[in-house]
């Protein structure tokens, strides 16, 4: 019998939580043989709603769910956690930038970083989804004395998935035919989607998709998709965000499938001239269950390099803005 993994999810009664929980519980994140214990954290005001969501998970009869804990106490939620999905935080509304959330959301991650470090398993893997996710992850990681820096990730997989969706539509193929597309930098409009080394059906993307569309529309669409979703729905993305979190953790533990590497915002070790310590989206390959490496030797064009500098500069200024929380 495989021992259950403890998966803590913050903000579990929110929009993303409502999609995420059921897919973690069904085995989509960790595979069909991996039992889980769900440890769900909410604000006191949302505890009743959380209990309702937990009742619904129970009513699905998922064989992999061994227990569900609903709590407003961080220490209880993170106790012995093997994986923490940090979702709980404010979403932006129309007209706001993700970076506008830093004052409201940043302080959440000092307390949660400390509580994770004090209570979770020593090798706990943390994925920060709450925005601005790169800098929130930096804040949480900065509180850690015990859990290694490599274990703190932020989510840019949604940006990669958006790029794949756009490319597969443009080429008239399945998303599964698109390979090795990834994103550099911040989860913000300065991100740099990189298709240079990607393929569609084994051919270079630039040989398959119209160059004018790639230059004029693709890049802009991917970089501003979050805003477009808010304009259309009146609320930020939720099911696609939950899906990306499932993909990120799935690949971290079980491998990247047909991709050689995937986008993960991880602690920079100085690769590609990115200042050490920034949480930056790199192409990452998986080296074992829960371990990764930043892919080295990717050729970076002059244009991509120039744009990478803008996303680096933005992350450096976000880091300066939260210096008191680090
Ligand atoms: P939501 O408001 O629907 O849900 C957030 C939940 O978090 C609420 O139930 C709230 O009670 C809870 N919460 C707030 N502060 C908390 C705290 N300190 N501890 C525990 N729970 C807390 O929001 P949502 O749509 O689920 O979005 C959550 C976050 O995810 C937002 O910051 C949003 O911008 C971000 N997001 C990131 C990505 C990404 O790609 N990285 C994508 C979509 C959304
Ligand atoms: C997204 O990219 O959809 C999320 O970061 C939510 C947002 O505020 O855009």
CSV table of C-alpha atoms and ligand atoms in Angstrom, one decimal:
chain,number,residue,atom,x,y,z
A,1,UNK,CA,0.0,0.0,0.0
A,2,UNK,CA,1.4,3.4,-1.0
A,3,UNK,CA,1.5,5.8,2.0
A,4,UNK,CA,-0.8,8.9,1.5
A,5,UNK,CA,0.8,12.2,0.7
A,6,UNK,CA,-0.5,15.2,2.7
A,7,UNK,CA,-1.5,18.0,0.3
A,8,UNK,CA,-2.2,21.4,1.9
A,9,UNK,CA,-4.3,23.9,-0.1
A,10,UNK,CA,-4.7,27.5,1.1
A,11,UNK,CA,-7.8,29.5,0.0
A,12,UNK,CA,-9.5,26.2,-0.7
A,13,UNK,CA,-13.0,27.6,-0.7
A,14,UNK,CA,-12.2,30.2,-3.4
A,15,UNK,CA,-12.7,30.0,-7.1
A,16,UNK,CA,-9.5,28.2,-7.9
A,17,UNK,CA,-9.9,25.9,-4.9
A,18,UNK,CA,-13.3,24.8,-6.2
A,19,UNK,CA,-11.7,23.4,-9.3
A,20,UNK,CA,-8.4,22.3,-7.7
A,21,UNK,CA,-9.6,20.1,-4.9
A,22,UNK,CA,-11.6,17.7,-6.9
A,23,UNK,CA,-8.7,17.1,-9.4
A,24,UNK,CA,-6.2,16.5,-6.6
A,25,UNK,CA,-8.7,14.2,-5.0
A,26,UNK,CA,-9.3,12.3,-8.2
A,27,UNK,CA,-5.6,11.5,-8.7
A,28,UNK,CA,-5.0,13.8,-11.7
A,29,UNK,CA,-2.2,15.6,-9.9
A,30,UNK,CA,-0.2,12.7,-8.3
A,31,UNK,CA,-1.4,9.7,-10.3
A,32,UNK,CA,-4.1,7.0,-9.9
A,33,UNK,CA,-2.1,5.0,-7.2
A,34,UNK,CA,-1.2,7.8,-4.8
A,35,UNK,CA,-3.6,8.3,-1.9
A,36,UNK,CA,-3.9,11.8,-0.4
A,37,UNK,CA,-4.9,13.6,2.8
A,38,UNK,CA,-6.3,17.0,2.0
A,39,UNK,CA,-5.4,19.7,4.5
A,40,UNK,CA,-7.5,22.7,3.6
A,41,UNK,CA,-6.9,26.3,5.0
A,42,UNK,CA,-9.3,29.2,4.8
A,43,UNK,CA,-10.0,32.4,6.6
A,44,UNK,CA,-12.4,32.1,9.5
A,45,UNK,CA,-15.1,33.8,7.5
A,46,UNK,CA,-15.0,31.2,4.7
A,47,UNK,CA,-14.8,28.1,7.0
A,48,UNK,CA,-18.5,27.2,6.5
A,49,UNK,CA,-18.1,27.4,2.8
A,50,UNK,CA,-15.0,25.3,3.0
A,51,UNK,CA,-16.9,22.6,5.0
A,52,UNK,CA,-19.5,22.6,2.2
A,53,UNK,CA,-16.8,22.0,-0.4
A,54,UNK,CA,-15.3,19.2,1.7
A,55,UNK,CA,-18.7,17.6,1.9
A,56,UNK,CA,-18.8,17.7,-1.9
A,57,UNK,CA,-15.4,16.0,-2.1
A,58,UNK,CA,-16.7,13.3,0.2
A,59,UNK,CA,-19.8,13.0,-1.9
A,60,UNK,CA,-17.6,12.1,-4.9
A,61,UNK,CA,-16.4,9.0,-3.2
A,62,UNK,CA,-12.9,9.4,-4.5
A,63,UNK,CA,-11.0,6.2,-3.5
A,64,UNK,CA,-7.7,8.0,-3.1
A,65,UNK,CA,-8.9,10.5,-0.4
A,66,UNK,CA,-7.9,9.2,3.1
A,67,UNK,CA,-8.9,12.2,5.1
A,68,UNK,CA,-10.0,15.9,4.7
A,69,UNK,CA,-9.0,18.5,7.3
A,70,UNK,CA,-10.7,21.9,7.2
A,71,UNK,CA,-9.1,24.6,9.3
A,72,UNK,CA,-8.3,28.3,9.8
A,73,UNK,CA,-5.1,27.4,11.7
A,74,UNK,CA,-2.0,27.5,9.6
A,75,UNK,CA,0.0,25.1,11.8
A,76,UNK,CA,-2.8,22.5,11.5
A,77,UNK,CA,-3.1,23.0,7.7
A,78,UNK,CA,0.7,22.7,7.1
A,79,UNK,CA,1.4,19.9,9.6
A,80,UNK,CA,3.7,17.3,8.0
A,81,UNK,CA,2.5,18.5,4.5
A,82,UNK,CA,4.4,17.0,1.6
A,83,UNK,CA,2.9,19.5,-0.9
A,84,UNK,CA,1.5,23.0,-0.3
A,85,UNK,CA,-0.5,24.8,-2.9
A,86,UNK,CA,-0.6,28.5,-1.8
A,87,UNK,CA,-3.7,29.9,-3.5
A,88,UNK,CA,-5.3,31.9,-0.7
A,89,UNK,CA,-5.0,35.6,-1.5
A,90,UNK,CA,-6.9,38.4,-3.2
A,91,UNK,CA,-7.4,38.2,-6.9
A,92,UNK,CA,-7.2,41.4,-9.0
A,93,UNK,CA,-10.2,43.1,-10.5
A,94,UNK,CA,-10.7,45.0,-13.8
A,95,UNK,CA,-8.2,47.8,-14.2
A,96,UNK,CA,-5.7,46.4,-11.7
A,97,UNK,CA,-2.3,45.0,-12.3
A,98,UNK,CA,-1.1,41.8,-10.5
A,99,UNK,CA,1.6,43.9,-8.9
A,100,UNK,CA,-1.1,46.1,-7.4
A,101,UNK,CA,-1.9,43.1,-5.1
A,102,UNK,CA,1.5,43.2,-3.5
A,103,UNK,CA,0.5,45.3,-0.5
A,104,UNK,CA,-2.5,43.2,0.3
A,105,UNK,CA,-1.1,39.8,-0.5
A,106,UNK,CA,2.6,40.1,0.3
A,107,UNK,CA,2.2,39.9,4.1
A,108,UNK,CA,0.2,36.7,3.8
A,109,UNK,CA,3.3,35.0,2.6
A,110,UNK,CA,5.6,36.0,5.4
A,111,UNK,CA,3.3,34.2,7.9
A,112,UNK,CA,2.6,31.3,5.7
A,113,UNK,CA,6.3,30.9,4.7
A,114,UNK,CA,7.1,30.7,8.4
A,115,UNK,CA,4.3,28.3,9.2
A,116,UNK,CA,5.2,26.0,6.3
A,117,UNK,CA,8.8,26.0,7.4
A,118,UNK,CA,7.9,25.3,11.0
A,119,UNK,CA,5.3,22.6,10.4
A,120,UNK,CA,5.5,20.9,7.0
A,121,UNK,CA,7.7,17.9,6.1
A,122,UNK,CA,11.4,18.9,5.7
A,123,UNK,CA,11.2,18.1,2.0
A,124,UNK,CA,7.8,19.8,1.4
A,125,UNK,CA,7.3,21.1,-2.1
A,126,UNK,CA,5.5,24.5,-2.3
A,127,UNK,CA,3.7,26.0,-5.3
A,128,UNK,CA,2.7,29.6,-5.0
A,129,UNK,CA,-0.3,30.6,-7.2
A,130,UNK,CA,-1.5,33.7,-5.4
A,131,UNK,CA,-0.5,36.9,-7.2
A,132,UNK,CA,2.0,38.4,-7.7
A,133,UNK,CA,3.1,34.8,-7.5
A,134,UNK,CA,6.8,35.2,-8.3
A,135,UNK,CA,7.4,37.8,-5.6
A,136,UNK,CA,4.9,36.1,-3.1
A,137,UNK,CA,7.0,33.0,-3.5
A,138,UNK,CA,10.2,35.0,-2.9
A,139,UNK,CA,8.7,36.3,0.3
A,140,UNK,CA,7.6,32.8,1.6
A,141,UNK,CA,10.9,31.3,0.6
A,142,UNK,CA,12.8,34.0,2.4
A,143,UNK,CA,11.2,32.9,5.7
A,144,UNK,CA,12.4,29.3,5.3
A,145,UNK,CA,15.3,28.1,7.4
A,146,UNK,CA,14.7,24.4,7.0
A,147,UNK,CA,13.0,23.8,3.7
A,148,UNK,CA,15.5,24.1,0.8
A,149,UNK,CA,15.2,26.9,-1.8
A,150,UNK,CA,14.7,24.5,-4.6
A,151,UNK,CA,11.3,23.5,-3.1
A,152,UNK,CA,9.7,26.9,-3.5
A,153,UNK,CA,8.1,27.4,-6.9
A,154,UNK,CA,5.7,29.9,-8.4
A,155,UNK,CA,3.3,29.1,-11.2
A,156,UNK,CA,3.9,30.2,-14.8
A,157,UNK,CA,2.5,27.0,-16.2
A,158,UNK,CA,-0.8,28.8,-17.1
A,159,UNK,CA,1.2,31.1,-19.4
A,160,UNK,CA,2.9,28.1,-21.1
A,161,UNK,CA,-0.5,26.4,-21.5
A,162,UNK,CA,-2.0,29.6,-22.9
A,163,UNK,CA,0.8,29.7,-25.5
A,164,UNK,CA,0.3,26.1,-26.4
A,165,UNK,CA,-3.5,26.7,-26.8
A,166,UNK,CA,-2.9,29.7,-29.1
A,167,UNK,CA,-0.4,27.8,-31.2
A,168,UNK,CA,-2.5,24.6,-31.6
A,169,UNK,CA,-5.5,26.7,-32.7
A,170,UNK,CA,-3.4,28.6,-35.2
A,171,UNK,CA,-1.9,25.4,-36.6
A,172,UNK,CA,-5.2,23.5,-36.5
A,173,UNK,CA,-3.6,20.7,-34.5
A,174,UNK,CA,-4.1,19.1,-31.1
A,175,UNK,CA,-2.4,20.8,-28.2
A,176,UNK,CA,-0.6,17.5,-27.7
A,177,UNK,CA,1.3,18.1,-31.0
A,178,UNK,CA,3.0,21.3,-29.6
A,179,UNK,CA,6.2,20.6,-27.7
A,180,UNK,CA,8.9,22.6,-25.7
A,181,UNK,CA,7.2,26.0,-25.7
A,182,UNK,CA,8.0,27.8,-22.5
A,183,UNK,CA,8.0,31.2,-20.7
A,184,UNK,CA,10.8,33.3,-19.2
A,185,UNK,CA,10.5,35.6,-16.2
A,186,UNK,CA,7.6,37.0,-14.3
A,187,UNK,CA,3.9,36.0,-14.4
A,188,UNK,CA,3.1,39.5,-15.7
A,189,UNK,CA,2.9,41.2,-19.1
A,190,UNK,CA,6.7,41.4,-19.1
A,191,UNK,CA,6.9,37.6,-19.4
A,192,UNK,CA,8.7,36.3,-22.5
A,193,UNK,CA,7.0,33.4,-24.2
A,194,UNK,CA,9.7,31.6,-26.1
A,195,UNK,CA,8.8,29.4,-29.1
A,196,UNK,CA,12.3,29.4,-30.7
A,197,UNK,CA,13.0,25.8,-29.7
A,198,UNK,CA,9.4,24.6,-29.8
A,199,UNK,CA,8.0,22.3,-32.4
A,200,UNK,CA,4.6,21.4,-33.8
A,201,UNK,CA,4.3,17.9,-35.1
A,202,UNK,CA,8.1,17.7,-35.0
A,203,UNK,CA,8.6,20.8,-37.2
A,204,UNK,CA,9.9,24.2,-36.0
A,205,UNK,CA,7.0,26.4,-35.0
A,206,UNK,CA,8.1,29.3,-37.3
A,207,UNK,CA,7.9,26.8,-40.3
A,208,UNK,CA,4.3,25.8,-39.4
A,209,UNK,CA,2.6,29.0,-38.2
A,210,UNK,CA,2.2,32.3,-40.0
A,211,UNK,CA,5.1,34.7,-39.0
A,212,UNK,CA,2.9,37.8,-39.1
A,213,UNK,CA,0.5,36.3,-36.6
A,214,UNK,CA,3.4,35.1,-34.4
A,215,UNK,CA,4.9,38.6,-34.3
A,216,UNK,CA,1.6,40.7,-34.0
A,217,UNK,CA,-0.9,38.6,-32.1
A,218,UNK,CA,0.5,35.5,-30.4
A,219,UNK,CA,2.9,37.1,-28.0
A,220,UNK,CA,0.5,39.9,-26.9
A,221,UNK,CA,-2.3,37.5,-26.5
A,222,UNK,CA,-0.3,35.2,-24.2
A,223,UNK,CA,1.1,38.1,-22.1
A,224,UNK,CA,-2.3,39.7,-21.5
A,225,UNK,CA,-4.5,36.7,-21.4
A,226,UNK,CA,-5.2,37.1,-17.7
A,227,UNK,CA,-6.6,40.6,-18.2
A,228,UNK,CA,-8.7,39.4,-21.2
A,229,UNK,CA,-10.2,36.7,-19.1
A,230,UNK,CA,-11.1,39.2,-16.3
A,231,UNK,CA,-12.7,41.5,-18.9
A,232,UNK,CA,-14.8,38.7,-20.3
A,233,UNK,CA,-15.8,36.9,-17.1
A,234,UNK,CA,-15.7,39.7,-14.6
A,235,UNK,CA,-13.5,37.4,-12.5
A,236,UNK,CA,-10.0,36.1,-12.9
A,237,UNK,CA,-9.2,32.7,-14.4
A,238,UNK,CA,-10.0,29.8,-12.1
A,239,UNK,CA,-10.4,26.4,-13.8
A,240,UNK,CA,-7.5,27.0,-16.1
A,241,UNK,CA,-5.4,28.2,-13.2
A,242,UNK,CA,-6.3,25.1,-11.2
A,243,UNK,CA,-5.5,23.0,-14.3
A,244,UNK,CA,-2.0,24.7,-14.5
A,245,UNK,CA,-1.3,24.0,-10.8
A,246,UNK,CA,-2.2,20.3,-11.4
A,247,UNK,CA,0.1,20.2,-14.4
A,248,UNK,CA,3.0,21.9,-12.5
A,249,UNK,CA,2.9,19.5,-9.6
A,250,UNK,CA,2.1,16.5,-11.8
A,251,UNK,CA,5.2,17.1,-13.9
A,252,UNK,CA,7.4,18.0,-10.8
A,253,UNK,CA,6.6,14.5,-9.4
A,254,UNK,CA,5.8,12.4,-12.4
A,255,UNK,CA,7.8,13.9,-15.3
A,256,UNK,CA,7.0,16.2,-18.2
A,257,UNK,CA,5.5,13.7,-20.6
A,258,UNK,CA,6.0,14.6,-24.3
A,259,UNK,CA,7.8,17.9,-23.3
A,260,UNK,CA,11.5,17.8,-22.7
A,261,UNK,CA,11.1,20.7,-20.3
A,262,UNK,CA,8.3,22.9,-18.8
A,263,UNK,CA,8.0,26.4,-17.4
A,264,UNK,CA,8.6,26.6,-13.7
A,265,UNK,CA,9.3,29.8,-11.8
A,266,UNK,CA,12.1,28.7,-9.5
A,267,UNK,CA,14.9,30.3,-7.4
A,268,UNK,CA,17.5,31.6,-9.9
A,269,UNK,CA,21.0,30.2,-9.5
A,270,UNK,CA,22.3,32.9,-11.9
A,271,UNK,CA,21.6,30.9,-15.0
A,272,UNK,CA,21.1,33.0,-18.2
A,273,UNK,CA,22.3,36.1,-16.3
A,274,UNK,CA,19.2,36.2,-14.0
A,275,UNK,CA,20.2,37.6,-10.6
A,276,UNK,CA,20.5,34.8,-8.0
A,277,UNK,CA,17.6,34.5,-5.7
A,278,UNK,CA,14.9,35.9,-7.9
A,279,UNK,CA,11.9,33.6,-8.5
A,280,UNK,CA,12.1,33.5,-12.3
A,281,UNK,CA,10.4,31.3,-14.9
A,282,UNK,CA,12.9,29.1,-16.6
A,283,UNK,CA,12.6,26.0,-18.8
A,284,UNK,CA,13.0,23.2,-16.2
A,285,UNK,CA,13.5,19.5,-16.7
A,286,UNK,CA,12.7,16.9,-14.1
A,287,UNK,CA,15.5,14.8,-12.7
A,288,UNK,CA,13.6,12.7,-10.2
A,289,UNK,CA,10.4,12.6,-8.1
A,290,UNK,CA,10.2,16.2,-7.0
A,291,UNK,CA,13.6,17.4,-8.3
A,292,UNK,CA,14.4,19.5,-11.3
A,293,UNK,CA,17.2,21.3,-13.1
A,294,UNK,CA,17.1,24.6,-15.0
A,295,UNK,CA,17.8,23.6,-18.6
A,296,UNK,CA,21.2,24.9,-19.6
A,297,UNK,CA,22.5,25.8,-23.1
A,298,UNK,CA,19.2,27.1,-24.6
A,299,UNK,CA,20.2,29.6,-27.3
A,300,UNK,CA,18.7,33.0,-26.5
A,301,UNK,CA,18.2,35.4,-29.4
A,302,UNK,CA,19.1,39.1,-29.1
A,303,UNK,CA,15.4,40.0,-29.0
A,304,UNK,CA,14.6,37.5,-26.3
A,305,UNK,CA,17.6,38.6,-24.3
A,306,UNK,CA,16.5,42.3,-24.4
A,307,UNK,CA,13.0,41.3,-23.3
A,308,UNK,CA,14.3,39.1,-20.5
A,309,UNK,CA,16.1,42.1,-19.1
A,310,UNK,CA,12.8,43.9,-18.8
A,311,UNK,CA,11.2,41.1,-16.8
A,312,UNK,CA,14.3,40.8,-14.7
A,313,UNK,CA,14.1,44.6,-14.0
A,314,UNK,CA,10.5,44.2,-13.0
A,315,UNK,CA,11.2,41.4,-10.6
A,316,UNK,CA,14.1,43.3,-9.1
A,317,UNK,CA,11.8,46.3,-8.5
A,318,UNK,CA,9.1,44.1,-7.0
A,319,UNK,CA,11.8,42.6,-4.7
A,320,UNK,CA,12.8,46.2,-3.6
A,321,UNK,CA,9.1,47.0,-3.0
A,322,UNK,CA,8.8,44.1,-0.5
A,323,UNK,CA,12.3,44.4,1.1
A,324,UNK,CA,10.6,44.8,4.5
A,325,UNK,CA,9.0,41.4,4.2
A,326,UNK,CA,12.1,39.5,3.2
B,1,LIG,P1,-10.8,33.9,-4.6
B,1,LIG,O1,-11.0,35.2,-4.0
B,1,LIG,O2,-12.0,33.2,-5.3
B,1,LIG,O3,-10.3,32.8,-3.5
B,1,LIG,C1,-9.3,33.1,-2.7
B,1,LIG,C2,-9.6,32.4,-1.4
B,1,LIG,O4,-8.5,32.6,-0.5
B,1,LIG,C3,-10.8,33.0,-0.6
B,1,LIG,O5,-11.7,31.9,-0.3
B,1,LIG,C4,-10.2,33.6,0.6
B,1,LIG,O6,-11.1,33.5,1.8
B,1,LIG,C5,-9.0,32.8,0.8
B,1,LIG,N1,-7.9,33.5,1.5
B,1,LIG,C6,-7.6,34.9,1.4
B,1,LIG,N2,-6.6,35.1,2.2
B,1,LIG,C7,-6.2,34.0,2.8
B,1,LIG,C8,-5.3,33.6,3.8
B,1,LIG,N3,-4.4,34.5,4.3
B,1,LIG,N4,-5.2,32.3,4.2
B,1,LIG,C9,-6.0,31.4,3.7
B,1,LIG,N5,-7.0,31.7,2.8
B,1,LIG,C10,-7.1,33.0,2.4
B,1,LIG,O7,-9.5,34.0,-5.5
B,1,LIG,P2,-9.1,33.0,-6.7
B,1,LIG,O8,-9.7,33.3,-8.0
B,1,LIG,O9,-9.2,31.6,-6.2
B,1,LIG,O10,-7.5,33.4,-6.8
B,1,LIG,C11,-6.6,33.2,-5.8
B,1,LIG,C12,-5.2,33.8,-6.2
B,1,LIG,O11,-4.7,33.2,-7.3
B,1,LIG,C13,-5.3,35.3,-6.6
B,1,LIG,O12,-4.2,36.0,-6.0
B,1,LIG,C14,-5.2,35.3,-8.1
B,1,LIG,O13,-4.7,36.5,-8.6
B,1,LIG,C15,-4.2,34.2,-8.2
B,1,LIG,N6,-4.1,33.6,-9.6
B,1,LIG,C16,-2.9,33.2,-10.0
B,1,LIG,C17,-2.7,32.6,-11.3
B,1,LIG,C18,-1.4,32.3,-11.8
B,1,LIG,O14,-1.3,31.9,-13.0
B,1,LIG,N7,-0.3,32.3,-11.1
B,1,LIG,C19,-3.9,32.4,-12.0
B,1,LIG,C20,-5.1,32.7,-11.6
B,1,LIG,C21,-5.2,33.3,-10.3
B,2,LIG,C1,-4.1,34.9,-14.7
B,2,LIG,O1,-3.1,35.0,-15.4
B,2,LIG,O2,-5.2,34.6,-15.2
B,2,LIG,C2,-4.0,35.2,-13.3
B,2,LIG,O3,-2.8,35.7,-12.9
B,2,LIG,C3,-5.1,36.1,-12.8
B,2,LIG,C4,-4.9,37.6,-13.2
B,2,LIG,O4,-5.0,38.4,-12.4
B,2,LIG,O5,-4.6,37.8,-14.4
